[in-house]
């Protein structure tokens, strides 16, 4: 508390809050929405939706995109497609993955793997690679050794900084497993020049309000299979059969993207590259501005080109002051020359700037306490919830302990970012 007060005295607050990431309006959005209005295509069909599906597939270098109401529903249909391909069509009241284990990214947003649970699957969490902050390929290999029956992997790219998803894909192929790629945060990022979203047997992208481009909401399922794209589209529109009346042979969902939302998304696509360039500039200013501090920015893996969606930092081990977190609170002891994410986030809040802790790893979440968790060195169980610095034995918990996301809005001014950098520097004084 005393520390926060010092910051208020030392640094003036921004009048307008600097957010983590906000939508960037472009006038074309309104034009396309107005077009839908004028032509009265105010429904879940229309030209905007057709165009978004075309553009999304082209940009991601896949054959087909299916426009859906968000990325979570896209992931759900990805997982359902994969599940039915692997295990056949389930009985009506059962999930496609009923009782089956599925390897999942551990350090990600829970939306990555919620759909595994919707379909009755059991997530097994795969530890994170310290050099990429994405799923660890060695831990995945280890997981196939420990659970040779597993046939499905769900892997996400973190904060728009991909790891070697091609390597994850190769391991899946070797073990006869399917890959669902959650590219929600990584649209426009590439691995050896190949677009994120093109690596999975089924992939998903997001147009949520804080993503690199947005339609306020929305998402697409991406695939190279026409049959699967058609099945996903059918599920998303209540699974109607081709008949004069409402005829149903399978359970349906109301997941289709609205033609208004599609208008907004369509108006954003021309700006994807511009947003990426702005986000890259933000990342590089942080990198330059934080030079000399005992911190590192998100790693950039050889051969990859991030979309720089969220700039994040990690504090060197020996520069961490003592920090303790339980299920809802965090405490720390300020120390000269040292800091911790809690201190940095509190300091940023005092000047009205928004940072965020790294995604809390799934194996540390109370609901997954009893699930398997596989690190490079073998099988583990979820840890206790009270987590104390220095007690780490897995990479995800360690990055969660020492890392945080920085204000990464592409509309932040250079002056605002300079002051944010100043406040972070002051934490280490
Ligand atoms: C944002 C996000 C999602 C969910 O996207 P929605 O469009 O909001 O459903 C899924 N996975 C990851 C990794 C995300 O960051």
mmCIF file with all atom_site columns, N, CA, C and O in Angstrom, residues 284-302:
data_model
loop_
_atom_site.group_PDB
_atom_site.id
_atom_site.type_symbol
_atom_site.label_atom_id
_atom_site.label_alt_id
_atom_site.label_comp_id
_atom_site.label_asym_id
_atom_site.label_entity_id
_atom_site.label_seq_id
_atom_site.pdbx_PDB_ins_code
_atom_site.Cartn_x
_atom_site.Cartn_y
_atom_site.Cartn_z
_atom_site.occupancy
_atom_site.B_iso_or_equiv
_atom_site.pdbx_formal_charge
_atom_site.auth_seq_id
_atom_site.auth_comp_id
_atom_site.auth_asym_id
_atom_site.auth_atom_id
_atom_site.pdbx_PDB_model_num
ATOM 1  N N  . UNK A 1 284 ? 8.961  -3.576  -29.494 1.00 0.00 ? 284 UNK A N  1
ATOM 2  C CA . UNK A 1 284 ? 10.360 -3.152  -29.636 1.00 0.00 ? 284 UNK A CA 1
ATOM 3  C C  . UNK A 1 284 ? 10.696 -1.961  -28.739 1.00 0.00 ? 284 UNK A C  1
ATOM 4  O O  . UNK A 1 284 ? 11.807 -1.872  -28.216 1.00 0.00 ? 284 UNK A O  1
ATOM 5  N N  . UNK A 1 285 ? 9.717  -1.088  -28.538 1.00 0.00 ? 285 UNK A N  1
ATOM 6  C CA . UNK A 1 285 ? 9.960  0.031   -27.599 1.00 0.00 ? 285 UNK A CA 1
ATOM 7  C C  . UNK A 1 285 ? 10.151 -0.492  -26.175 1.00 0.00 ? 285 UNK A C  1
ATOM 8  O O  . UNK A 1 285 ? 10.984 0.000   -25.430 1.00 0.00 ? 285 UNK A O  1
ATOM 9  N N  . UNK A 1 286 ? 9.346  -1.500  -25.793 1.00 0.00 ? 286 UNK A N  1
ATOM 10 C CA . UNK A 1 286 ? 9.555  -2.104  -24.460 1.00 0.00 ? 286 UNK A CA 1
ATOM 11 C C  . UNK A 1 286 ? 10.948 -2.722  -24.371 1.00 0.00 ? 286 UNK A C  1
ATOM 12 O O  . UNK A 1 286 ? 11.658 -2.555  -23.388 1.00 0.00 ? 286 UNK A O  1
ATOM 13 N N  . UNK A 1 287 ? 11.302 -3.446  -25.397 1.00 0.00 ? 287 UNK A N  1
ATOM 14 C CA . UNK A 1 287 ? 12.582 -4.164  -25.385 1.00 0.00 ? 287 UNK A CA 1
ATOM 15 C C  . UNK A 1 287 ? 13.734 -3.171  -25.185 1.00 0.00 ? 287 UNK A C  1
ATOM 16 O O  . UNK A 1 287 ? 14.639 -3.390  -24.378 1.00 0.00 ? 287 UNK A O  1
ATOM 17 N N  . UNK A 1 288 ? 13.662 -2.079  -25.929 1.00 0.00 ? 288 UNK A N  1
ATOM 18 C CA . UNK A 1 288 ? 14.676 -1.034  -25.850 1.00 0.00 ? 288 UNK A CA 1
ATOM 19 C C  . UNK A 1 288 ? 14.611 -0.328  -24.484 1.00 0.00 ? 288 UNK A C  1
ATOM 20 O O  . UNK A 1 288 ? 15.626 -0.168  -23.803 1.00 0.00 ? 288 UNK A O  1
ATOM 21 N N  . UNK A 1 289 ? 13.395 0.033   -24.089 1.00 0.00 ? 289 UNK A N  1
ATOM 22 C CA . UNK A 1 289 ? 13.207 0.830   -22.866 1.00 0.00 ? 289 UNK A CA 1
ATOM 23 C C  . UNK A 1 289 ? 13.545 0.075   -21.592 1.00 0.00 ? 289 UNK A C  1
ATOM 24 O O  . UNK A 1 289 ? 13.875 0.682   -20.576 1.00 0.00 ? 289 UNK A O  1
ATOM 25 N N  . UNK A 1 290 ? 13.432 -1.237  -21.619 1.00 0.00 ? 290 UNK A N  1
ATOM 26 C CA . UNK A 1 290 ? 13.687 -2.023  -20.404 1.00 0.00 ? 290 UNK A CA 1
ATOM 27 C C  . UNK A 1 290 ? 15.116 -2.565  -20.363 1.00 0.00 ? 290 UNK A C  1
ATOM 28 O O  . UNK A 1 290 ? 15.479 -3.311  -19.451 1.00 0.00 ? 290 UNK A O  1
ATOM 29 N N  . UNK A 1 291 ? 15.920 -2.174  -21.346 1.00 0.00 ? 291 UNK A N  1
ATOM 30 C CA . UNK A 1 291 ? 17.320 -2.614  -21.400 1.00 0.00 ? 291 UNK A CA 1
ATOM 31 C C  . UNK A 1 291 ? 18.037 -2.326  -20.088 1.00 0.00 ? 291 UNK A C  1
ATOM 32 O O  . UNK A 1 291 ? 17.846 -1.267  -19.503 1.00 0.00 ? 291 UNK A O  1
ATOM 33 N N  . UNK A 1 292 ? 18.858 -3.253  -19.646 1.00 0.00 ? 292 UNK A N  1
ATOM 34 C CA . UNK A 1 292 ? 19.621 -3.045  -18.415 1.00 0.00 ? 292 UNK A CA 1
ATOM 35 C C  . UNK A 1 292 ? 18.893 -3.548  -17.184 1.00 0.00 ? 292 UNK A C  1
ATOM 36 O O  . UNK A 1 292 ? 19.503 -3.767  -16.147 1.00 0.00 ? 292 UNK A O  1
ATOM 37 N N  . UNK A 1 293 ? 17.567 -3.732  -17.264 1.00 0.00 ? 293 UNK A N  1
ATOM 38 C CA . UNK A 1 293 ? 16.831 -4.311  -16.138 1.00 0.00 ? 293 UNK A CA 1
ATOM 39 C C  . UNK A 1 293 ? 16.973 -5.837  -16.175 1.00 0.00 ? 293 UNK A C  1
ATOM 40 O O  . UNK A 1 293 ? 17.181 -6.411  -17.249 1.00 0.00 ? 293 UNK A O  1
ATOM 41 N N  . UNK A 1 294 ? 16.817 -6.486  -15.019 1.00 0.00 ? 294 UNK A N  1
ATOM 42 C CA . UNK A 1 294 ? 16.910 -7.963  -15.004 1.00 0.00 ? 294 UNK A CA 1
ATOM 43 C C  . UNK A 1 294 ? 15.606 -8.604  -15.499 1.00 0.00 ? 294 UNK A C  1
ATOM 44 O O  . UNK A 1 294 ? 14.965 -9.360  -14.774 1.00 0.00 ? 294 UNK A O  1
ATOM 45 N N  . UNK A 1 295 ? 15.192 -8.252  -16.704 1.00 0.00 ? 295 UNK A N  1
ATOM 46 C CA . UNK A 1 295 ? 13.959 -8.816  -17.287 1.00 0.00 ? 295 UNK A CA 1
ATOM 47 C C  . UNK A 1 295 ? 14.208 -9.204  -18.742 1.00 0.00 ? 295 UNK A C  1
ATOM 48 O O  . UNK A 1 295 ? 15.124 -8.702  -19.375 1.00 0.00 ? 295 UNK A O  1
ATOM 49 N N  . UNK A 1 296 ? 13.356 -10.090 -19.246 1.00 0.00 ? 296 UNK A N  1
ATOM 50 C CA . UNK A 1 296 ? 13.362 -10.429 -20.674 1.00 0.00 ? 296 UNK A CA 1
ATOM 51 C C  . UNK A 1 296 ? 11.941 -10.306 -21.207 1.00 0.00 ? 296 UNK A C  1
ATOM 52 O O  . UNK A 1 296 ? 10.984 -10.474 -20.463 1.00 0.00 ? 296 UNK A O  1
ATOM 53 N N  . UNK A 1 297 ? 11.840 -10.000 -22.499 1.00 0.00 ? 297 UNK A N  1
ATOM 54 C CA . UNK A 1 297 ? 10.523 -9.949  -23.140 1.00 0.00 ? 297 UNK A CA 1
ATOM 55 C C  . UNK A 1 297 ? 10.127 -11.351 -23.607 1.00 0.00 ? 297 UNK A C  1
ATOM 56 O O  . UNK A 1 297 ? 10.947 -12.268 -23.593 1.00 0.00 ? 297 UNK A O  1
ATOM 57 N N  . UNK A 1 298 ? 8.839  -11.516 -24.078 1.00 0.00 ? 298 UNK A N  1
ATOM 58 C CA . UNK A 1 298 ? 8.416  -12.825 -24.612 1.00 0.00 ? 298 UNK A CA 1
ATOM 59 C C  . UNK A 1 298 ? 9.482  -13.327 -25.588 1.00 0.00 ? 298 UNK A C  1
ATOM 60 O O  . UNK A 1 298 ? 9.972  -12.558 -26.403 1.00 0.00 ? 298 UNK A O  1
ATOM 61 N N  . UNK A 1 299 ? 9.791  -14.604 -25.533 1.00 0.00 ? 299 UNK A N  1
ATOM 62 C CA . UNK A 1 299 ? 10.789 -15.139 -26.457 1.00 0.00 ? 299 UNK A CA 1
ATOM 63 C C  . UNK A 1 299 ? 10.260 -15.181 -27.891 1.00 0.00 ? 299 UNK A C  1
ATOM 64 O O  . UNK A 1 299 ? 9.072  -15.405 -28.113 1.00 0.00 ? 299 UNK A O  1
ATOM 65 N N  . UNK A 1 300 ? 11.143 -14.933 -28.854 1.00 0.00 ? 300 UNK A N  1
ATOM 66 C CA . UNK A 1 300 ? 10.795 -15.111 -30.270 1.00 0.00 ? 300 UNK A CA 1
ATOM 67 C C  . UNK A 1 300 ? 11.612 -16.288 -30.786 1.00 0.00 ? 300 UNK A C  1
ATOM 68 O O  . UNK A 1 300 ? 12.842 -16.266 -30.752 1.00 0.00 ? 300 UNK A O  1
ATOM 69 N N  . UNK A 1 301 ? 10.914 -17.323 -31.209 1.00 0.00 ? 301 UNK A N  1
ATOM 70 C CA . UNK A 1 301 ? 11.564 -18.575 -31.608 1.00 0.00 ? 301 UNK A CA 1
ATOM 71 C C  . UNK A 1 301 ? 12.087 -18.446 -33.037 1.00 0.00 ? 301 UNK A C  1
ATOM 72 O O  . UNK A 1 301 ? 11.429 -17.854 -33.894 1.00 0.00 ? 301 UNK A O  1
ATOM 73 N N  . UNK A 1 302 ? 13.273 -18.992 -33.271 1.00 0.00 ? 302 UNK A N  1
ATOM 74 C CA . UNK A 1 302 ? 13.879 -18.980 -34.622 1.00 0.00 ? 302 UNK A CA 1
ATOM 75 C C  . UNK A 1 302 ? 12.886 -19.457 -35.680 1.00 0.00 ? 302 UNK A C  1
ATOM 76 O O  . UNK A 1 302 ? 12.229 -20.470 -35.489 1.00 0.00 ? 302 UNK A O  1
#
